[in-house]
Coordinates of C-alpha atoms and ligand atoms in Angstrom, one line a residue:
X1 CA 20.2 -11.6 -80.5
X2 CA 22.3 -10.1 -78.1
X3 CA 21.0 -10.6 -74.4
X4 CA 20.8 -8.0 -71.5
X5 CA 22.0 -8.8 -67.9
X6 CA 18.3 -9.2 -65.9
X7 CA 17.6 -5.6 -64.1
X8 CA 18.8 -4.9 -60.9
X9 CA 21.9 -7.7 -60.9
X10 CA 23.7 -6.3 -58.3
X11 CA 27.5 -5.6 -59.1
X12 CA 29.1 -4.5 -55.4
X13 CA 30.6 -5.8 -52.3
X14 CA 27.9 -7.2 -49.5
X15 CA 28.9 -6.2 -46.6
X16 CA 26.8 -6.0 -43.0
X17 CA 23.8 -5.8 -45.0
X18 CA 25.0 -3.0 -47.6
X19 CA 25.6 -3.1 -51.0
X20 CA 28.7 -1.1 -51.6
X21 CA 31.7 -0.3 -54.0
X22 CA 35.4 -1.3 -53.2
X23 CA 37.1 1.0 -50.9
X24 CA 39.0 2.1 -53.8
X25 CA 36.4 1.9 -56.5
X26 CA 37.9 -0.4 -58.4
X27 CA 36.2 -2.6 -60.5
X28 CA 37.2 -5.5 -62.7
X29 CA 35.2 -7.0 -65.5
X30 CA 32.7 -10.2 -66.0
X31 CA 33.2 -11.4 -69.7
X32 CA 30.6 -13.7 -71.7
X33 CA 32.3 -16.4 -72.9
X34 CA 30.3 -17.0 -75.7
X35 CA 31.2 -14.2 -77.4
X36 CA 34.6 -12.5 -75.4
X37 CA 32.7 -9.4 -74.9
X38 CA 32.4 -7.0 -71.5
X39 CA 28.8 -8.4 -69.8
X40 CA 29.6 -5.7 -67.2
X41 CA 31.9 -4.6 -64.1
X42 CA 31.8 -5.9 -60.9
X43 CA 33.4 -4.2 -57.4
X44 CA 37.4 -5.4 -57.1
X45 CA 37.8 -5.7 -53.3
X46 CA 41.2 -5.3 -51.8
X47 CA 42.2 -6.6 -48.6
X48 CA 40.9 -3.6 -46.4
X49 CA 37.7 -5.1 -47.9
X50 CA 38.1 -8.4 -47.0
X51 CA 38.6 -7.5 -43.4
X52 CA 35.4 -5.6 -43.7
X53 CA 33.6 -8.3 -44.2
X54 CA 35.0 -10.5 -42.0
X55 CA 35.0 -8.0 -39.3
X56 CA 31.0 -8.0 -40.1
X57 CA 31.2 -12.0 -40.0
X58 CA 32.8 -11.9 -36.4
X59 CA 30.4 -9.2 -35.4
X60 CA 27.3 -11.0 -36.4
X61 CA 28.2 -14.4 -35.2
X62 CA 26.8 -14.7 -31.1
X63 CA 23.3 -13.0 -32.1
X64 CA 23.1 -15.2 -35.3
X65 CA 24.2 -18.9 -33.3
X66 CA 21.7 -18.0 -30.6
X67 CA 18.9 -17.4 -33.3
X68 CA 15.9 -20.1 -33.2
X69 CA 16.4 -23.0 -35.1
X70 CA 13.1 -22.3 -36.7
X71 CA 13.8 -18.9 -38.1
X72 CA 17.1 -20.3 -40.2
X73 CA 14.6 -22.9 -41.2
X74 CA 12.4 -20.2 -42.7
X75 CA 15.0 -17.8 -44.3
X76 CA 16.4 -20.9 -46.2
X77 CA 12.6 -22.0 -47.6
X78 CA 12.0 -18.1 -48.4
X79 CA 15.1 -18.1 -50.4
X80 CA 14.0 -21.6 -51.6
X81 CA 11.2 -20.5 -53.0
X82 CA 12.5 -17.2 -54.2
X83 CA 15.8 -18.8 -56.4
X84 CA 12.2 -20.8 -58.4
X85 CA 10.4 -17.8 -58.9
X86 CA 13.8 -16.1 -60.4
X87 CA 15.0 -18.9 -62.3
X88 CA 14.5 -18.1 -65.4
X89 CA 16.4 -14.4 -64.9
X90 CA 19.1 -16.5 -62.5
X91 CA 19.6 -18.7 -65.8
X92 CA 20.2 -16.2 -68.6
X93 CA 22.3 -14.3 -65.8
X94 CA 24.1 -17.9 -65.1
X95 CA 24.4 -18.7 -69.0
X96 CA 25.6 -15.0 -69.7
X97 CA 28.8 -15.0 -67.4
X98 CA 29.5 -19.1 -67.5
X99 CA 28.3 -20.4 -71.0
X100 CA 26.2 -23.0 -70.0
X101 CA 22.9 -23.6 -72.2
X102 CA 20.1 -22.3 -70.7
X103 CA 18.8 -25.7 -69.7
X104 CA 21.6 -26.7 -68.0
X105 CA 21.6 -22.9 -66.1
X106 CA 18.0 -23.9 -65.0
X107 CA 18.7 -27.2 -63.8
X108 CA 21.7 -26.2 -61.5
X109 CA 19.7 -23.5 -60.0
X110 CA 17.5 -26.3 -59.6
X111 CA 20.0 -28.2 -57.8
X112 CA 21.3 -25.5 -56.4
X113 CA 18.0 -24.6 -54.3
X114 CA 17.7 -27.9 -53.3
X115 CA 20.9 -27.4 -50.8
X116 CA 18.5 -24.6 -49.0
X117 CA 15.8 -26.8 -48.9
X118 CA 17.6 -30.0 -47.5
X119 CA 20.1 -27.4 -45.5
X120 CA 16.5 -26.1 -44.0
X121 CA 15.4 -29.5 -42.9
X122 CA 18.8 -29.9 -41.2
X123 CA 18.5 -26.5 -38.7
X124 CA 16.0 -28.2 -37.3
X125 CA 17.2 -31.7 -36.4
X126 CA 20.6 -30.7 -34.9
X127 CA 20.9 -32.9 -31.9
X128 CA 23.4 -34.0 -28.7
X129 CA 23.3 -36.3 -26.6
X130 CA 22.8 -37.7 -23.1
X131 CA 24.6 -40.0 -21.7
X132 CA 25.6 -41.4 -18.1
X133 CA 29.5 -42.4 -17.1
X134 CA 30.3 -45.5 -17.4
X135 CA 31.5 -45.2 -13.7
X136 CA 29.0 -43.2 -12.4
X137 CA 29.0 -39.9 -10.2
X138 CA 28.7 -37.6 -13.3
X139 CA 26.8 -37.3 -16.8
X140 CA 27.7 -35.8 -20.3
X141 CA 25.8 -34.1 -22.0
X142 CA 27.1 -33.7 -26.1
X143 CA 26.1 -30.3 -27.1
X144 CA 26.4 -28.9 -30.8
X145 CA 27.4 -25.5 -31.5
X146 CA 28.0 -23.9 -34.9
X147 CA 32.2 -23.7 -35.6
X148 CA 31.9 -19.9 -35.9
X149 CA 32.8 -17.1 -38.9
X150 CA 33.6 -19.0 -41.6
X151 CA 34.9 -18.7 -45.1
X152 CA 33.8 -19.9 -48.0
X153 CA 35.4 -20.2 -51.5
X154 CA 34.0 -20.9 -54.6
X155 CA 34.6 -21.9 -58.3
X156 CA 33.4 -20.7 -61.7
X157 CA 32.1 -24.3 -62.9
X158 CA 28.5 -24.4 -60.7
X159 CA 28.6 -20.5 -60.1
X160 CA 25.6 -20.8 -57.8
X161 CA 25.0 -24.6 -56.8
X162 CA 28.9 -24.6 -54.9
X163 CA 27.7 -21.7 -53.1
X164 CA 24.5 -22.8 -52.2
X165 CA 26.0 -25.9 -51.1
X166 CA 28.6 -24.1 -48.6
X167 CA 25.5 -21.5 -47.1
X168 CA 22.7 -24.0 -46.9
X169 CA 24.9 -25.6 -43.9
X170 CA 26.5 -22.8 -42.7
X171 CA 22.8 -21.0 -42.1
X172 CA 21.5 -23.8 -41.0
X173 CA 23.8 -24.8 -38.2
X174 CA 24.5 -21.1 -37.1
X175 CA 27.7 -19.8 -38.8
X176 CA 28.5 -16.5 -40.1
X177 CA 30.5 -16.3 -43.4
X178 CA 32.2 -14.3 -46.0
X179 CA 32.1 -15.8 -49.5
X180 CA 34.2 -15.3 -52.4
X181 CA 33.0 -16.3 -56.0
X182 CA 35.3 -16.6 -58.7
X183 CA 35.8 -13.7 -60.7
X184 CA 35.1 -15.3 -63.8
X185 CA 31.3 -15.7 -62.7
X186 CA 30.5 -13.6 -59.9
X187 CA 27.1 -12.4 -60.8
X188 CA 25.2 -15.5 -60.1
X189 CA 26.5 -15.7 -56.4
X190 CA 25.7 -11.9 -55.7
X191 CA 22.0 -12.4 -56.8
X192 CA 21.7 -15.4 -54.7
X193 CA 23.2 -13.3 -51.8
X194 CA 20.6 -10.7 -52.5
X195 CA 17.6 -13.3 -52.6
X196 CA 18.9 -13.7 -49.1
X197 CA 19.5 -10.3 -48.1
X198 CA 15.3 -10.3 -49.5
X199 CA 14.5 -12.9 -47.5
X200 CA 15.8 -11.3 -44.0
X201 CA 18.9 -13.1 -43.3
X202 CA 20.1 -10.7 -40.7
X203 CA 22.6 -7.9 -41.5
X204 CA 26.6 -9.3 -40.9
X205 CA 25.5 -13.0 -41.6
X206 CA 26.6 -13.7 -45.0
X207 CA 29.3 -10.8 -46.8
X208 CA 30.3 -11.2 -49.9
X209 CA 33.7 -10.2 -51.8
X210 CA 34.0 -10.2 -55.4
X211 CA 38.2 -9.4 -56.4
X212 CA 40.7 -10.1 -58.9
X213 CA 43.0 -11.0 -56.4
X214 CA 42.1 -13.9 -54.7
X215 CA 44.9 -14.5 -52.9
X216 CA 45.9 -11.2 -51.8
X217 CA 42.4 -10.9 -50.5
X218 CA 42.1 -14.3 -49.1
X219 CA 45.5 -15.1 -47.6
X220 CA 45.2 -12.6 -44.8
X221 CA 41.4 -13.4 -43.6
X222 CA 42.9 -17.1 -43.5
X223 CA 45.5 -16.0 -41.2
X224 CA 43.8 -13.8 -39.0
X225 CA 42.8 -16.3 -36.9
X226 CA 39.6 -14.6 -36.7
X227 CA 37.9 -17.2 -39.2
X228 CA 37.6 -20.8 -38.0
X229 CA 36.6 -22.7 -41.0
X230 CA 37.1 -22.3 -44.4
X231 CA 35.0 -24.0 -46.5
X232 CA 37.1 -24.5 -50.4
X233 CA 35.5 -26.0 -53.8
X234 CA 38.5 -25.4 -56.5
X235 CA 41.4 -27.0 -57.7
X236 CA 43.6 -29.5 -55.9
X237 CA 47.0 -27.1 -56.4
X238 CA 44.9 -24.4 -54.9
X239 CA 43.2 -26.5 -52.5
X240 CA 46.7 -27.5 -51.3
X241 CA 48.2 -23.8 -50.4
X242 CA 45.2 -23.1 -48.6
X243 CA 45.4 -26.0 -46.4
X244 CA 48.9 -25.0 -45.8
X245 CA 47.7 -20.8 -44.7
X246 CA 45.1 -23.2 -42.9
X247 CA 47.5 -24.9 -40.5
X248 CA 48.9 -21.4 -39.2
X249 CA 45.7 -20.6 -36.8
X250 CA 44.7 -24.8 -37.2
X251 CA 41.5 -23.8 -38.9
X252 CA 38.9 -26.7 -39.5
X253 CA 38.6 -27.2 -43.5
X254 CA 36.5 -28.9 -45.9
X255 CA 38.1 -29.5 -49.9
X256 CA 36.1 -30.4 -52.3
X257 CA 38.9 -31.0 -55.2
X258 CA 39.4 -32.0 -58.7
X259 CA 39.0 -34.9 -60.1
X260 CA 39.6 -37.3 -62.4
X261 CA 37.2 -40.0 -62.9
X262 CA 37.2 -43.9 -63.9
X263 CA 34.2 -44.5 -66.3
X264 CA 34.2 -48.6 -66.7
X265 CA 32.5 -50.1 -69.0
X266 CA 32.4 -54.4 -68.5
X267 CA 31.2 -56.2 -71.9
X268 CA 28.0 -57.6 -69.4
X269 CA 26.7 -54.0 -69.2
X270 CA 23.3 -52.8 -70.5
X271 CA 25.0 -50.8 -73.6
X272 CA 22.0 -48.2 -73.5
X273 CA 22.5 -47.5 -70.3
X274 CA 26.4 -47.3 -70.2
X275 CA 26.3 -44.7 -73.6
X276 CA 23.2 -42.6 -71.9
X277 CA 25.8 -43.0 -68.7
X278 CA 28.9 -42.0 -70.1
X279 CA 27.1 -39.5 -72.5
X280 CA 25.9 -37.9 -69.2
X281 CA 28.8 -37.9 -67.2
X282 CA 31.0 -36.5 -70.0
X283 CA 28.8 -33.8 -71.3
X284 CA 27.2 -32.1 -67.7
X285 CA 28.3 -28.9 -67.8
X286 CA 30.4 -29.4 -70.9
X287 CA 32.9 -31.7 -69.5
X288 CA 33.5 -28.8 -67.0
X289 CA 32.8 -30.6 -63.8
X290 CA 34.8 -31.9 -61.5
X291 CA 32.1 -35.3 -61.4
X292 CA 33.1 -35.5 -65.6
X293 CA 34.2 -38.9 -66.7
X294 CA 37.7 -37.9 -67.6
X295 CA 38.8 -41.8 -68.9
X296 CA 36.0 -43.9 -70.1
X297 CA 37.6 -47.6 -70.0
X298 CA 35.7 -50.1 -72.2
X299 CA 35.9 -54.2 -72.5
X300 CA 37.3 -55.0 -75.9
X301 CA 34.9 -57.1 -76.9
X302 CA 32.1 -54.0 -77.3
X303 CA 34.4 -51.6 -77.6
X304 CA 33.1 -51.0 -81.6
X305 CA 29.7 -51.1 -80.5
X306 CA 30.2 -48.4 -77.8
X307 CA 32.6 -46.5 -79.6
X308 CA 30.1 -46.1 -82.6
X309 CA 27.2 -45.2 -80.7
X310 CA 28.6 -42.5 -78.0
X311 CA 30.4 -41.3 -81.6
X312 CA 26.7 -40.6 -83.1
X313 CA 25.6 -39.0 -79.7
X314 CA 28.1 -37.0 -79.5
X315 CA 28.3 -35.6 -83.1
X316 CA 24.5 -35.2 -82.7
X317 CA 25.0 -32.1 -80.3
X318 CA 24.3 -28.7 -81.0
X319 CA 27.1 -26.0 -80.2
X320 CA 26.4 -22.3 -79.7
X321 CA 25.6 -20.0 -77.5
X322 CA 23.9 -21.1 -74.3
X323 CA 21.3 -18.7 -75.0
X324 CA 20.1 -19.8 -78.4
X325 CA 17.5 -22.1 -78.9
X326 CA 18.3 -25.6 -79.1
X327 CA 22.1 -25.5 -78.7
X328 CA 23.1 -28.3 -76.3
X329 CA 27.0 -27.3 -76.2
X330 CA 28.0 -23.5 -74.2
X331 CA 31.7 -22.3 -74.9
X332 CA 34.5 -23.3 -72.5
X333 CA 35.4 -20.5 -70.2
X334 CA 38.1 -18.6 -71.4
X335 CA 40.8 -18.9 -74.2
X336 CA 43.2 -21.2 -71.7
X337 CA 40.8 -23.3 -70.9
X338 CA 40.3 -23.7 -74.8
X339 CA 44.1 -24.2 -75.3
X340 CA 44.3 -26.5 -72.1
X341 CA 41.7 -29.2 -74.1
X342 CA 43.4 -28.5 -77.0
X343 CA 46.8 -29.4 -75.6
X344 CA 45.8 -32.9 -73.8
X345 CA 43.7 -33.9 -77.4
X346 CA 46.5 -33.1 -79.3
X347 CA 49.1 -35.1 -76.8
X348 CA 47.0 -38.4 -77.3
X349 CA 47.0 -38.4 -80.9
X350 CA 50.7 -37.6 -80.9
X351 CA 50.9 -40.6 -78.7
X352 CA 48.2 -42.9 -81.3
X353 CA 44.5 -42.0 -80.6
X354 CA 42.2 -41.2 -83.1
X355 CA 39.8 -39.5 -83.8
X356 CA 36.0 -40.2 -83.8
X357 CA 34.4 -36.8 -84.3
X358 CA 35.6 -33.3 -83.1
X359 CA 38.9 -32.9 -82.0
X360 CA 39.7 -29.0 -83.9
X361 CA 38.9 -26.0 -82.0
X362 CA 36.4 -23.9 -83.6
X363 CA 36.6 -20.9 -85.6
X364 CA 35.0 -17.1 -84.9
X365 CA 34.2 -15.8 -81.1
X366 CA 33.7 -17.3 -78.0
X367 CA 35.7 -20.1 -76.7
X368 CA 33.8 -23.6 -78.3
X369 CA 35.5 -26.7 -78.1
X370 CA 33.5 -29.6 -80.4
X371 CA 32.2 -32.8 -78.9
X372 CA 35.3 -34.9 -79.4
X373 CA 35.5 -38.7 -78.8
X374 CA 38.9 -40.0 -79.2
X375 CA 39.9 -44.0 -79.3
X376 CA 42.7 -45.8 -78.4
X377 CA 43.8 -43.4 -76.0
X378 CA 46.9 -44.6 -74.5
X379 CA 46.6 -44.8 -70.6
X380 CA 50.4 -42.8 -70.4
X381 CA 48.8 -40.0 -72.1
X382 CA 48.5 -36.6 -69.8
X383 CA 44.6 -37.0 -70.5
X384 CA 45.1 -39.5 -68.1
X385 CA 46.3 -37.9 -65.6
X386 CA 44.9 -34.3 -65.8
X387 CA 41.7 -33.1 -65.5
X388 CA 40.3 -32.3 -69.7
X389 CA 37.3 -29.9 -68.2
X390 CA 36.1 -30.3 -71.8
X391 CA 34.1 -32.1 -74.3
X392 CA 36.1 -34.5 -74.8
X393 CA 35.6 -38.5 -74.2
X394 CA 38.7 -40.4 -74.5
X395 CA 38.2 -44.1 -74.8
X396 CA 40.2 -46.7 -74.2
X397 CA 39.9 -51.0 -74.0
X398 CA 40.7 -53.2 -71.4
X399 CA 40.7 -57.1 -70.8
X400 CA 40.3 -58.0 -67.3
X401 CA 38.8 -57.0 -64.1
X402 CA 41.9 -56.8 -62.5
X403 CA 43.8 -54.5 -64.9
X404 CA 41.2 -52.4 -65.1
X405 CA 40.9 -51.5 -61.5
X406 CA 44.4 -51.0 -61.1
X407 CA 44.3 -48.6 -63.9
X408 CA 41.6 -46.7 -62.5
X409 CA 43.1 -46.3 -59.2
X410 CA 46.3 -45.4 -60.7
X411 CA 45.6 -41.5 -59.7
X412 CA 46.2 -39.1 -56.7
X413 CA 42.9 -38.2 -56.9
X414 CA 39.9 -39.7 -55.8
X415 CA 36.4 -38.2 -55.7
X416 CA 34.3 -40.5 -58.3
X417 CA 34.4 -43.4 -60.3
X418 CA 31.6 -45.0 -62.6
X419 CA 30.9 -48.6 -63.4
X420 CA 28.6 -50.4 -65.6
X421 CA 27.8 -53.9 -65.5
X422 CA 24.7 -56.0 -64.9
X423 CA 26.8 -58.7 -62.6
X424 CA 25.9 -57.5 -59.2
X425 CA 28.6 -59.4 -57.0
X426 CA 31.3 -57.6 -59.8
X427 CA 29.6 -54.3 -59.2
X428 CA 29.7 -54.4 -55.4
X429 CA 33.1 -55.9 -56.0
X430 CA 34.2 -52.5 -57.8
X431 CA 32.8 -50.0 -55.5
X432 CA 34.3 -51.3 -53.0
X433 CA 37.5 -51.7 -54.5
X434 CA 37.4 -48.1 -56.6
X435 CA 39.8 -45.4 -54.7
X436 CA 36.9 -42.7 -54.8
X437 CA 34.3 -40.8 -52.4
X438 CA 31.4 -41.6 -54.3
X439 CA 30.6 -44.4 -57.1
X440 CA 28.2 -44.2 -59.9
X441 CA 27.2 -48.1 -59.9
X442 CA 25.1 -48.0 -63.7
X443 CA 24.3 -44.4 -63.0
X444 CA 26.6 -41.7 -65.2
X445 CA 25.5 -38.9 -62.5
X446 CA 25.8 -38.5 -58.5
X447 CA 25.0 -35.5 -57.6
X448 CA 22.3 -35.4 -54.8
X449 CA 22.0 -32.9 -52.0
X450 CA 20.7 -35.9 -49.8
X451 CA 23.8 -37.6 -50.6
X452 CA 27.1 -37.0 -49.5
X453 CA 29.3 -35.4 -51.8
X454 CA 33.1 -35.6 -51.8
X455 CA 36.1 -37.3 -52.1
X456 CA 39.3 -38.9 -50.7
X457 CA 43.1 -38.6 -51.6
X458 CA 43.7 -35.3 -53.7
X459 CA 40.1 -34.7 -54.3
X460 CA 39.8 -33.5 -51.1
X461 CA 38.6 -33.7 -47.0
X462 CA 35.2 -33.5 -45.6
X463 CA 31.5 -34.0 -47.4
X464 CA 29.0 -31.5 -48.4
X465 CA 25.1 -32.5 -48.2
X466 CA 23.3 -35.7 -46.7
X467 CA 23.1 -36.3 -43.4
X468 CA 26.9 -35.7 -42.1
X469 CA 27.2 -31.7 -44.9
X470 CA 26.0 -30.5 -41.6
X471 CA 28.6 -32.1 -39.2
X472 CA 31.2 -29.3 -41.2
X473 CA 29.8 -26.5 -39.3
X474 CA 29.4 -28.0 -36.1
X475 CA 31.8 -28.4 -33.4
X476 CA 31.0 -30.9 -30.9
X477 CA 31.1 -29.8 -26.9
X478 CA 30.6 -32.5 -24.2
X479 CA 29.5 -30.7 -20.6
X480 CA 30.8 -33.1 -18.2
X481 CA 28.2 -32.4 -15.1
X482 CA 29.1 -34.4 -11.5
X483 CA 25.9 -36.3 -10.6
X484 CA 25.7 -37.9 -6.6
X485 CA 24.2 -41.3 -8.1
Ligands
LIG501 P1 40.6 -22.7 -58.8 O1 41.4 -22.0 -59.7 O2 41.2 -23.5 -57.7 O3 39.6 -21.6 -58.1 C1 38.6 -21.9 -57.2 C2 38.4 -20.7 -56.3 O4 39.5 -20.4 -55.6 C3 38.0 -19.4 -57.1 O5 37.1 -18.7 -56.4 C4 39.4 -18.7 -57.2 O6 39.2 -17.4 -57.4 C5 39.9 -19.0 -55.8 N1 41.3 -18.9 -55.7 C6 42.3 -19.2 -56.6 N2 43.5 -19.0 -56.1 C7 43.3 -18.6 -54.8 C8 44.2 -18.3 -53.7 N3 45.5 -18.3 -53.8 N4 43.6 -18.0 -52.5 C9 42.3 -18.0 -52.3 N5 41.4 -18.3 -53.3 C10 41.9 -18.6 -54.5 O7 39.6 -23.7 -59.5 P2 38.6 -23.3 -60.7 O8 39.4 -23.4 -62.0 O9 37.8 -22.1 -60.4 O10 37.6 -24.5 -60.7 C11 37.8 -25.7 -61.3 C12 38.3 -26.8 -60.3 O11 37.4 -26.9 -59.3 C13 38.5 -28.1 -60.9 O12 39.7 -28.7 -60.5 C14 37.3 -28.9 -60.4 O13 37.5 -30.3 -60.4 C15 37.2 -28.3 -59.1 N6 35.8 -28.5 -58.5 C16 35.6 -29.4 -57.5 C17 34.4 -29.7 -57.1 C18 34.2 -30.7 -56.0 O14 33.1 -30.7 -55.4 N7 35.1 -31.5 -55.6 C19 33.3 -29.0 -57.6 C20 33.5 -28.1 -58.6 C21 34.8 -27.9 -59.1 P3 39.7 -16.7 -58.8 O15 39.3 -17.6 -59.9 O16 38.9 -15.4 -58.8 O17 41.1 -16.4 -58.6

């Protein structure tokens, strides 16, 4: 059955409170990956646009810092509870431009509202300090103030959660903010913007742009010196040029990167618990998360064992479209993304892996790619140094301790690792040795809103949610004030 957009998705350019075409009425279109067809058109800003909305950002920004505490508090709740009351329209909307099954859609809008909620607590606990000189004859006070317009890019993978996660904090400290979706799945940010728009987040606060040129959009917002924080989720290449347009006007950034994560299997592990884990951790979101367990490193000795069982999970899985019943696999993106798995799964046999199930792309429409779990996957292959973003679990043995955790640090990048093992002084041992932001000690996911997300090396600068997502929008002031002690 072929499914409608929900009513009412808006399809324009947010600006100051507006819904609105693109200055020159372009448009580009949203396609479904499940079956390569048009879903619909969406506004194709152009630079004038962009410095629209920014413009708005800028204007927006004293009344919205000096707002009460409280009030942010309130919006982000409303919206809260509003993104639960829509979820099962935000889902099929979600599932329809990004492929995920429907389940999947719910649970990330899910997550996703989470970031308000915990983002709501945060407006009001932002602090200072007091304190006295340590020579006397004056006090400080440490006063926090929100960074300012800020702007905010986002990727195709969590369509909604990455945004969320960048306008929780920014709300909640006090910044303004022009955000930019991906074009591939722009839909599921512009209802979330107008849940807030519904909610009463005051005209100006957040604009959005939707464009099919990123960079010519983007570039000149960066450099006009009029933003002063941009807040990136994407790929490390891109990640990297905006840091560069970054250091023109020194703008504060936060980079949340790719990855390309260690999943470690020792032979003391509870092997339940490290198939559910890896299962997990390969199959979120398809294998298209920057969290997914890109080389699964297994002890020899249970190697067979874990090989054979992850093999029957995985072949176990139903592939379709995200919106039929019971399908537990949602097409890839887009036909490169196809070829991209394609390519690395076809340079590590070339190079001696084999084959446990999957491994051929599928026939008819819509870009599937077939649970695939490959063995013997030589650590020289280019899955193990590029990012799959697909189904695909490559496994490969190792002997010692040692050799494994120079392997697994053998990367530029460094947001997570994953280790199993029921030896606790190894465990601590490895996550404190693992080059990562976050470890996954006998747990196959780590996303928490309470917890902060993020990584270090390639994968990126700064943390989004727990107690310090906040700090990213917050400049810190000290008022020096002469005291006659
Ligand atoms: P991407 O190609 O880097 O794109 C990310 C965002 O940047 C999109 O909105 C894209 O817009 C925009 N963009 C691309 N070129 C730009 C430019 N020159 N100037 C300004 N904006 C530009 O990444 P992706 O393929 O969408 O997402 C997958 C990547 O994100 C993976 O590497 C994944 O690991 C990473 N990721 C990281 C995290 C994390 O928290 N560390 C979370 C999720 C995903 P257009 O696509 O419309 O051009």
């Amino acid at each position: 059955m072929a499914h409608q957009l929900p009513a009412g998705t808006p399809t324009g350019l947010f600006i100051d409170g507006q819904w609105g075409p693109a200055s020159n009425q372009a448009q580009f279109e949203v396609v479904n990956p499940a079956t390569g067809q048009v879903l619909t058109q969406v506004a194709d800003a152009d630079p004038s646009d962009g410095r629209r909305a920014l413009d708005a950002a800028v204007a927006a920004q004293p009344a919205f810092a000096a707002l009460a505490p409280k009030r942010r508090h309130e919006i982000l709740m409303d919206a809260f509870n509003l993104l639960h009351e829509r979820i099962d329209d935000l889902a099929l909307l979600m599932t329809l431009e990004m492929g995920k099954p429907l389940a999947e859609a719910k649970g990330e809008i899910t997550y996703a509202a989470e970031f308000f909620r915990h983002s709501a607590g945060d407006a009001l606990r932002i602090s200072g300090g007091y304190q006295r000189a340590p020579q006397g004859g004056a006090r400080f006070i440490i006063a926090k103030q929100p960074v300012g317009p800020c702007l905010l890019i986002t990727p195709w993978n969590f369509p909604m959660a990455m945004g969320t996660r960048k306008l929780g904090p920014a709300i909640a400290a006090g910044c303004t903010s022009v955000i930019k979706p991906a074009a591939q799945t722009p839909l599921s940010m512009l209802a979330l913007v107008d849940i807030l728009r519904e909610v009463g987040l005051p005209d100006g606060v957040v604009n959005t742009v939707t464009t099919s040129d990123s960079g010519g959009v983007m570039e000149p917002l960066i450099r006009s010196g009029l933003a002063r924080k941009l807040s990136f989720t994407g790929s490390t290449p891109v990640g990297k040029k905006l840091l560069e347009q970054c250091a023109d006007k020194v703008m504060r950034t936060s980079m949340e990167l790719g990855g390309n994560a260690p999943f470690i299997v020792f032979d003391d592990a509870d092997l339940d618990s490290a198939v559910e884990g890896a299962f997990l951790a390969k199959m979120r979101n398809m294998g298209e998360a920057c969290t997914a367990a890109n080389r699964i490193y297994v002890q020899r000795g249970i190697m067979t064992d874990f090989a054979t069982r992850l093999t029957e999970k995985m072949s176990g899985l139903t592939v379709g479209p995200g919106t039929d019943d019971g399908v537990n696999v949602g097409p890839l993106i887009d036909q490169a993304a196809r070829d991209k798995v394609s390519e690395l799964v076809s340079d590590a046999l070339e190079r001696g892996a084999t084959v446990l199930t999957g491994g051929q792309q599928s026939e008819g429409e819509g870009y599937f790619y077939p649970p695939t779990v490959l063995s013997d996957v030589p650590v020289d292959s280019r899955m193990g140094s590029e990012e799959i973003f697909g189904p695909v679990a490559p496994l490969t043995p190792f002997d010692t301790e040692e050799e494994v955790l120079a392997a697994a640090n053998n990367t530029p990048y460094g947001l997570v690792s994953y280790v199993y093992t029921t030896n606790l002084d190894r465990g601590l041992r490895m996550a404190e040795a693992l080059e990562s932001g976050m470890v996954g000690l006998n747990q196959g996911v780590v996303s928490n809103p309470a917890a902060p997300f993020g990584g270090i090396k390639e994968s990126g600068l700064g943390r989004e949610g727990g107690t310090v997502g906040i700090e990213e929008f917050l400049e810190t002031k000290y008022i020096g004030i002469a005291v006659a002690d």
